[in-house]
Amino acid sequence: MQVDTQELAGRCEALARFALMLAAQMEEAGVISGPSLTASMRQTADGLSFPAEHRQSAARTMRELAGALDDARMFRQARAGRA
């Protein structure tokens, strides 16, 4: 089976961006608590039961997504403070 790594990387990036956008919109609408979500993401990253060859990159990605959500929240809050 031939794997197109560029195609796979592009699809993963699209899914990650979609998840970030969805979480940010839900947080802004008051549907979820962003800090609770990112804390849960980090805790989940530490306990992933993926196969060993994928565990490290999966955990790192979960932490990176949590960080991106936190960064976006801080940006929105700073922007709202300037308005």
CSV table of N, CA, C and O in Angstrom, one decimal:
chain,number,residue,atom,x,y,z
A,1,MET,N,0.8,-1.2,0.0
A,1,MET,CA,0.0,0.0,0.0
A,1,MET,C,0.9,1.2,0.0
A,1,MET,O,1.7,1.4,0.9
A,2,GLN,N,0.7,2.1,-1.0
A,2,GLN,CA,1.4,3.3,-1.1
A,2,GLN,C,0.7,4.4,-0.3
A,2,GLN,O,-0.5,4.7,-0.5
A,3,VAL,N,1.5,5.1,0.5
A,3,VAL,CA,0.9,6.2,1.3
A,3,VAL,C,1.4,7.5,0.8
A,3,VAL,O,2.6,7.7,0.7
A,4,ASP,N,0.5,8.5,0.5
A,4,ASP,CA,0.9,9.8,0.0
A,4,ASP,C,1.0,10.6,1.3
A,4,ASP,O,0.0,11.1,1.8
A,5,THR,N,2.2,10.8,1.8
A,5,THR,CA,2.4,11.5,3.0
A,5,THR,C,2.0,13.0,2.9
A,5,THR,O,1.5,13.5,3.9
A,6,GLN,N,2.2,13.6,1.8
A,6,GLN,CA,1.7,15.0,1.6
A,6,GLN,C,0.2,15.1,1.8
A,6,GLN,O,-0.3,16.0,2.4
A,7,GLU,N,-0.5,14.2,1.2
A,7,GLU,CA,-2.0,14.1,1.3
A,7,GLU,C,-2.4,13.9,2.7
A,7,GLU,O,-3.3,14.6,3.2
A,8,LEU,N,-1.8,12.9,3.4
A,8,LEU,CA,-2.1,12.6,4.8
A,8,LEU,C,-1.8,13.8,5.7
A,8,LEU,O,-2.6,14.2,6.5
A,9,ALA,N,-0.6,14.5,5.5
A,9,ALA,CA,-0.3,15.7,6.3
A,9,ALA,C,-1.3,16.8,6.1
A,9,ALA,O,-1.7,17.4,7.0
A,10,GLY,N,-1.7,17.0,4.8
A,10,GLY,CA,-2.7,18.0,4.5
A,10,GLY,C,-4.0,17.8,5.2
A,10,GLY,O,-4.7,18.7,5.7
A,11,ARG,N,-4.5,16.5,5.1
A,11,ARG,CA,-5.7,16.2,5.8
A,11,ARG,C,-5.7,16.3,7.3
A,11,ARG,O,-6.6,16.8,7.9
A,12,CYS,N,-4.6,15.9,7.9
A,12,CYS,CA,-4.4,16.0,9.3
A,12,CYS,C,-4.4,17.5,9.7
A,12,CYS,O,-5.0,17.9,10.7
A,13,GLU,N,-3.7,18.3,9.0
A,13,GLU,CA,-3.7,19.8,9.2
A,13,GLU,C,-5.1,20.4,9.1
A,13,GLU,O,-5.5,21.2,10.0
A,14,ALA,N,-5.9,20.0,8.1
A,14,ALA,CA,-7.2,20.5,8.0
A,14,ALA,C,-8.1,20.1,9.1
A,14,ALA,O,-8.9,20.9,9.7
A,15,LEU,N,-8.0,18.8,9.6
A,15,LEU,CA,-8.8,18.4,10.7
A,15,LEU,C,-8.4,19.1,12.0
A,15,LEU,O,-9.3,19.5,12.8
A,16,ALA,N,-7.1,19.3,12.2
A,16,ALA,CA,-6.7,20.0,13.4
A,16,ALA,C,-7.2,21.5,13.4
A,16,ALA,O,-7.7,22.0,14.4
A,17,ARG,N,-7.1,22.1,12.2
A,17,ARG,CA,-7.6,23.5,12.2
A,17,ARG,C,-9.1,23.6,12.4
A,17,ARG,O,-9.7,24.5,13.0
A,18,PHE,N,-9.8,22.6,11.8
A,18,PHE,CA,-11.3,22.5,12.0
A,18,PHE,C,-11.6,22.4,13.5
A,18,PHE,O,-12.5,23.1,14.1
A,19,ALA,N,-10.9,21.5,14.2
A,19,ALA,CA,-11.1,21.3,15.6
A,19,ALA,C,-10.8,22.5,16.4
A,19,ALA,O,-11.6,22.9,17.3
A,20,LEU,N,-9.8,23.2,16.1
A,20,LEU,CA,-9.4,24.5,16.8
A,20,LEU,C,-10.5,25.5,16.5
A,20,LEU,O,-10.9,26.2,17.5
A,21,MET,N,-11.0,25.7,15.3
A,21,MET,CA,-12.0,26.6,15.0
A,21,MET,C,-13.3,26.3,15.7
A,21,MET,O,-14.0,27.2,16.3
A,22,LEU,N,-13.7,25.0,15.7
A,22,LEU,CA,-14.9,24.6,16.4
A,22,LEU,C,-14.8,24.9,17.9
A,22,LEU,O,-15.8,25.4,18.5
A,23,ALA,N,-13.7,24.5,18.5
A,23,ALA,CA,-13.6,24.7,19.9
A,23,ALA,C,-13.6,26.2,20.3
A,23,ALA,O,-14.2,26.6,21.3
A,24,ALA,N,-13.0,27.0,19.5
A,24,ALA,CA,-12.9,28.5,19.7
A,24,ALA,C,-14.4,29.0,19.6
A,24,ALA,O,-14.8,29.9,20.5
A,25,GLN,N,-15.1,28.6,18.6
A,25,GLN,CA,-16.5,29.1,18.5
A,25,GLN,C,-17.4,28.7,19.6
A,25,GLN,O,-18.2,29.4,20.1
A,26,MET,N,-17.2,27.4,20.0
A,26,MET,CA,-18.0,26.9,21.2
A,26,MET,C,-17.6,27.7,22.4
A,26,MET,O,-18.5,27.9,23.3
A,27,GLU,N,-16.4,28.0,22.6
A,27,GLU,CA,-15.9,28.7,23.8
A,27,GLU,C,-16.5,30.1,23.8
A,27,GLU,O,-17.0,30.6,24.8
A,28,GLU,N,-16.4,30.8,22.7
A,28,GLU,CA,-17.0,32.1,22.5
A,28,GLU,C,-18.5,32.2,22.8
A,28,GLU,O,-19.0,33.1,23.3
A,29,ALA,N,-19.2,31.1,22.4
A,29,ALA,CA,-20.6,31.0,22.6
A,29,ALA,C,-21.0,30.6,24.0
A,29,ALA,O,-22.2,30.6,24.3
A,30,GLY,N,-20.0,30.3,24.8
A,30,GLY,CA,-20.3,29.9,26.2
A,30,GLY,C,-20.7,28.4,26.3
A,30,GLY,O,-21.2,28.1,27.4
A,31,VAL,N,-20.5,27.6,25.3
A,31,VAL,CA,-21.0,26.2,25.3
A,31,VAL,C,-20.0,25.4,26.1
A,31,VAL,O,-20.4,24.4,26.8
A,32,ILE,N,-18.7,25.7,26.0
A,32,ILE,CA,-17.7,25.0,26.7
A,32,ILE,C,-16.7,25.9,27.4
A,32,ILE,O,-16.7,27.1,27.1
A,33,SER,N,-16.0,25.4,28.4
A,33,SER,CA,-15.0,26.2,29.1
A,33,SER,C,-13.7,25.8,28.4
A,33,SER,O,-13.2,24.7,28.5
A,34,GLY,N,-13.1,26.8,27.8
A,34,GLY,CA,-11.8,26.6,27.1
A,34,GLY,C,-10.7,26.2,28.0
A,34,GLY,O,-10.0,25.2,27.7
A,35,PRO,N,-10.5,26.8,29.2
A,35,PRO,CA,-9.4,26.3,30.1
A,35,PRO,C,-9.7,24.9,30.5
A,35,PRO,O,-8.7,24.1,30.6
A,36,SER,N,-10.9,24.5,30.8
A,36,SER,CA,-11.2,23.1,31.2
A,36,SER,C,-10.9,22.1,30.0
A,36,SER,O,-10.3,21.1,30.2
A,37,LEU,N,-11.3,22.6,28.8
A,37,LEU,CA,-11.0,21.7,27.7
A,37,LEU,C,-9.5,21.5,27.5
A,37,LEU,O,-9.0,20.4,27.3
A,38,THR,N,-8.7,22.6,27.5
A,38,THR,CA,-7.3,22.4,27.3
A,38,THR,C,-6.6,21.6,28.4
A,38,THR,O,-5.7,20.9,28.1
A,39,ALA,N,-7.1,21.8,29.6
A,39,ALA,CA,-6.5,21.0,30.7
A,39,ALA,C,-6.8,19.5,30.5
A,39,ALA,O,-6.0,18.7,30.7
A,40,SER,N,-8.0,19.2,30.1
A,40,SER,CA,-8.4,17.9,29.8
A,40,SER,C,-7.6,17.3,28.6
A,40,SER,O,-7.2,16.1,28.6
A,41,MET,N,-7.3,18.1,27.6
A,41,MET,CA,-6.5,17.7,26.5
A,41,MET,C,-5.1,17.3,26.9
A,41,MET,O,-4.6,16.3,26.5
A,42,ARG,N,-4.5,18.1,27.8
A,42,ARG,CA,-3.2,17.8,28.3
A,42,ARG,C,-3.2,16.6,29.1
A,42,ARG,O,-2.2,15.8,29.0
A,43,GLN,N,-4.2,16.4,29.9
A,43,GLN,CA,-4.3,15.2,30.8
A,43,GLN,C,-4.4,13.9,29.9
A,43,GLN,O,-3.8,12.9,30.1
A,44,THR,N,-5.3,14.1,28.9
A,44,THR,CA,-5.5,13.0,27.9
A,44,THR,C,-4.2,12.6,27.2
A,44,THR,O,-3.8,11.5,27.0
A,45,ALA,N,-3.4,13.7,26.8
A,45,ALA,CA,-2.2,13.4,26.1
A,45,ALA,C,-1.2,12.6,26.9
A,45,ALA,O,-0.5,11.8,26.4
A,46,ASP,N,-1.2,12.8,28.2
A,46,ASP,CA,-0.3,12.1,29.1
A,46,ASP,C,-0.7,10.6,29.3
A,46,ASP,O,0.1,9.8,29.7
A,47,GLY,N,-2.0,10.3,29.0
A,47,GLY,CA,-2.4,8.9,29.2
A,47,GLY,C,-2.9,8.2,28.0
A,47,GLY,O,-3.6,7.2,28.1
A,48,LEU,N,-2.4,8.7,26.8
A,48,LEU,CA,-2.8,8.0,25.6
A,48,LEU,C,-2.4,6.5,25.5
A,48,LEU,O,-1.3,6.2,26.0
A,49,SER,N,-3.2,5.7,25.0
A,49,SER,CA,-2.9,4.3,24.9
A,49,SER,C,-2.7,3.9,23.5
A,49,SER,O,-3.1,2.8,23.0
A,50,PHE,N,-2.1,4.8,22.7
A,50,PHE,CA,-1.8,4.5,21.3
A,50,PHE,C,-0.7,3.5,21.2
A,50,PHE,O,0.1,3.3,22.2
A,51,PRO,N,-0.5,2.8,20.1
A,51,PRO,CA,0.7,2.0,19.9
A,51,PRO,C,1.9,2.8,20.1
A,51,PRO,O,2.0,4.0,19.8
A,52,ALA,N,3.0,2.2,20.6
A,52,ALA,CA,4.2,2.9,21.0
A,52,ALA,C,4.8,3.8,19.9
A,52,ALA,O,5.2,4.9,20.2
A,53,GLU,N,4.7,3.4,18.7
A,53,GLU,CA,5.3,4.1,17.6
A,53,GLU,C,4.6,5.4,17.3
A,53,GLU,O,5.1,6.3,16.6
A,54,HIS,N,3.4,5.5,17.8
A,54,HIS,CA,2.6,6.7,17.5
A,54,HIS,C,2.3,7.6,18.7
A,54,HIS,O,1.8,8.7,18.6
A,55,ARG,N,2.5,7.0,19.9
A,55,ARG,CA,2.1,7.6,21.1
A,55,ARG,C,2.8,9.0,21.3
A,55,ARG,O,2.1,10.0,21.7
A,56,GLN,N,4.1,9.1,21.1
A,56,GLN,CA,4.8,10.3,21.3
A,56,GLN,C,4.3,11.5,20.4
A,56,GLN,O,4.0,12.6,20.9
A,57,SER,N,4.1,11.2,19.2
A,57,SER,CA,3.6,12.2,18.2
A,57,SER,C,2.2,12.6,18.5
A,57,SER,O,1.8,13.8,18.4
A,58,ALA,N,1.4,11.6,18.9
A,58,ALA,CA,0.0,11.9,19.2
A,58,ALA,C,-0.1,12.8,20.5
A,58,ALA,O,-0.9,13.7,20.5
A,59,ALA,N,0.6,12.5,21.5
A,59,ALA,CA,0.6,13.2,22.7
A,59,ALA,C,1.2,14.7,22.5
A,59,ALA,O,0.6,15.6,22.9
A,60,ARG,N,2.2,14.8,21.7
A,60,ARG,CA,2.8,16.1,21.4
A,60,ARG,C,1.7,16.9,20.6
A,60,ARG,O,1.5,18.1,20.9
A,61,THR,N,1.0,16.3,19.7
A,61,THR,CA,0.0,17.0,18.9
A,61,THR,C,-1.1,17.5,19.8
A,61,THR,O,-1.6,18.6,19.7
A,62,MET,N,-1.6,16.6,20.7
A,62,MET,CA,-2.6,17.0,21.7
A,62,MET,C,-2.2,18.3,22.5
A,62,MET,O,-2.9,19.2,22.6
A,63,ARG,N,-0.9,18.2,22.9
A,63,ARG,CA,-0.4,19.4,23.7
A,63,ARG,C,-0.3,20.6,22.9
A,63,ARG,O,-0.6,21.7,23.3
A,64,GLU,N,0.1,20.5,21.6
A,64,GLU,CA,0.2,21.6,20.7
A,64,GLU,C,-1.1,22.2,20.4
A,64,GLU,O,-1.3,23.4,20.4
A,65,LEU,N,-2.1,21.4,20.2
A,65,LEU,CA,-3.5,21.9,20.0
A,65,LEU,C,-4.0,22.6,21.2
A,65,LEU,O,-4.6,23.7,21.1
A,66,ALA,N,-3.8,22.1,22.4
A,66,ALA,CA,-4.2,22.7,23.6
A,66,ALA,C,-3.5,24.1,23.7
A,66,ALA,O,-4.1,25.1,24.1
A,67,GLY,N,-2.2,24.2,23.4
A,67,GLY,CA,-1.5,25.4,23.5
A,67,GLY,C,-2.0,26.4,22.5
A,67,GLY,O,-2.2,27.6,22.7
A,68,ALA,N,-2.4,25.9,21.3
A,68,ALA,CA,-3.0,26.8,20.3
A,68,ALA,C,-4.3,27.4,20.7
A,68,ALA,O,-4.6,28.6,20.5
A,69,LEU,N,-5.1,26.6,21.4
A,69,LEU,CA,-6.4,27.1,21.9
A,69,LEU,C,-6.2,28.1,23.0
A,69,LEU,O,-6.8,29.1,23.0
A,70,ASP,N,-5.2,27.9,23.9
A,70,ASP,CA,-4.9,28.8,24.9
A,70,ASP,C,-4.4,30.1,24.3
A,70,ASP,O,-4.8,31.2,24.7
A,71,ASP,N,-3.5,30.0,23.3
A,71,ASP,CA,-3.0,31.2,22.7
A,71,ASP,C,-4.1,32.0,22.0
A,71,ASP,O,-4.1,33.3,22.1
A,72,ALA,N,-5.0,31.3,21.3
A,72,ALA,CA,-6.1,32.0,20.6
A,72,ALA,C,-7.0,32.7,21.7
A,72,ALA,O,-7.5,33.8,21.4
A,73,ARG,N,-7.2,32.1,22.8
A,73,ARG,CA,-8.0,32.7,23.8
A,73,ARG,C,-7.4,34.0,24.3
A,73,ARG,O,-8.0,35.0,24.5
A,74,MET,N,-6.1,33.9,24.6
A,74,MET,CA,-5.4,35.1,25.1
A,74,MET,C,-5.4,36.2,24.1
A,74,MET,O,-5.6,37.4,24.4
A,75,PHE,N,-5.3,35.9,22.8
A,75,PHE,CA,-5.4,36.9,21.7
A,75,PHE,C,-6.7,37.5,21.7
A,75,PHE,O,-6.8,38.7,21.6
A,76,ARG,N,-7.8,36.7,21.8
A,76,ARG,CA,-9.2,37.3,21.7
A,76,ARG,C,-9.4,38.2,22.9
A,76,ARG,O,-10.0,39.2,22.8
A,77,GLN,N,-8.9,37.7,24.1
A,77,GLN,CA,-9.1,38.5,25.3
A,77,GLN,C,-8.3,39.8,25.2
A,77,GLN,O,-8.8,40.9,25.6
A,78,ALA,N,-7.1,39.8,24.7
A,78,ALA,CA,-6.3,41.0,24.5
A,78,ALA,C,-7.0,42.0,23.5
A,78,ALA,O,-7.0,43.2,23.7
A,79,ARG,N,-7.5,41.4,22.5
A,79,ARG,CA,-8.2,42.2,21.4
A,79,ARG,C,-9.4,42.8,22.0
A,79,ARG,O,-9.7,44.0,21.7
A,80,ALA,N,-10.2,42.1,22.8
A,80,ALA,CA,-11.4,42.6,23.4
A,80,ALA,C,-11.0,43.7,24.4
A,80,ALA,O,-11.8,44.7,24.6
A,81,GLY,N,-9.9,43.6,25.1
A,81,GLY,CA,-9.5,44.6,26.0
A,81,GLY,C,-9.1,45.9,25.4
A,81,GLY,O,-9.2,47.0,26.0
A,82,ARG,N,-8.7,45.9,24.1
A,82,ARG,CA,-8.3,47.1,23.3
A,82,ARG,C,-9.5,47.7,22.7
A,82,ARG,O,-9.5,48.9,22.3
A,83,ALA,N,-10.6,47.0,22.6
A,83,ALA,CA,-11.8,47.5,21.9
A,83,ALA,C,-12.6,48.5,22.8
A,83,ALA,O,-12.5,48.6,23.9
